[in-house]
């Protein structure tokens, strides 16, 4: 079954606890961490993840859009993340492998994320060790952007690699997911859908989550 991961980037940060409760029917809670260097935007960091951990039992899917993420894996794990995704473009391959290693030692699930420019084959050195692969369907940095249909090919290619090398691995997509685009990404092989504006922009977030379950 398809899993839904609302992105709190589109929540009201003054009422974050209320907005987290509003999406409690979802499967994961997606937390977008941006550093102003890997992406042009700056969002939230370790203390906020710590606070979120105290107010919900939801599975925290923390998407690190930061340079050299190896520096912060332990801190985000201790803050309460259940899964950490790091961008393959954010450091040299040896340090990506090192970051994944630290995740294992800290007991968090391991994920890598791909910008639209990155080819599916880039996951090959890590695939057997991963719990989830995140394919961006927008350029990372901001919520509310238009879905990039050209990423359907990458999703299909990643799904084929998952089936071949690690069938238990999940395939998450992030960016521009709405009732119109959800069936396309699911048909291409995604099983975890991140949605920010489609959930929090709706009058009834619970109904919006249900509408995304293809
Ligand atoms: C973008 C973030 C996304 C964002 C998605 O860089 O990684 O998680 O919140 O927002 P929507 O669903 O509005 O495209
Ligand atoms: Zn994200």
Coordinates of N, CA, C and O and ligand atoms in Angstrom, one line a residue, residues 30 32 63 65 174, ligand 2:
X30 N 7.2 14.1 7.3 CA 8.4 14.5 6.5 C 8.9 15.9 7.0 O 8.2 16.9 7.0
X32 N 11.7 18.8 6.5 CA 12.7 19.3 5.5 C 13.7 20.2 6.2 O 13.4 21.3 6.6
X63 N 14.5 14.8 6.0 CA 15.2 15.0 4.7 C 16.2 16.1 4.8 O 15.9 17.2 4.9
X65 N 18.7 18.4 3.4 CA 19.2 19.1 2.3 C 20.3 20.1 2.7 O 20.2 21.3 2.8
X174 N 9.2 13.3 -3.9 CA 9.0 14.5 -3.1 C 9.0 15.7 -4.1 O 10.0 16.0 -4.8
Ligands
LIG2 ZN1 11.5 17.0 1.3

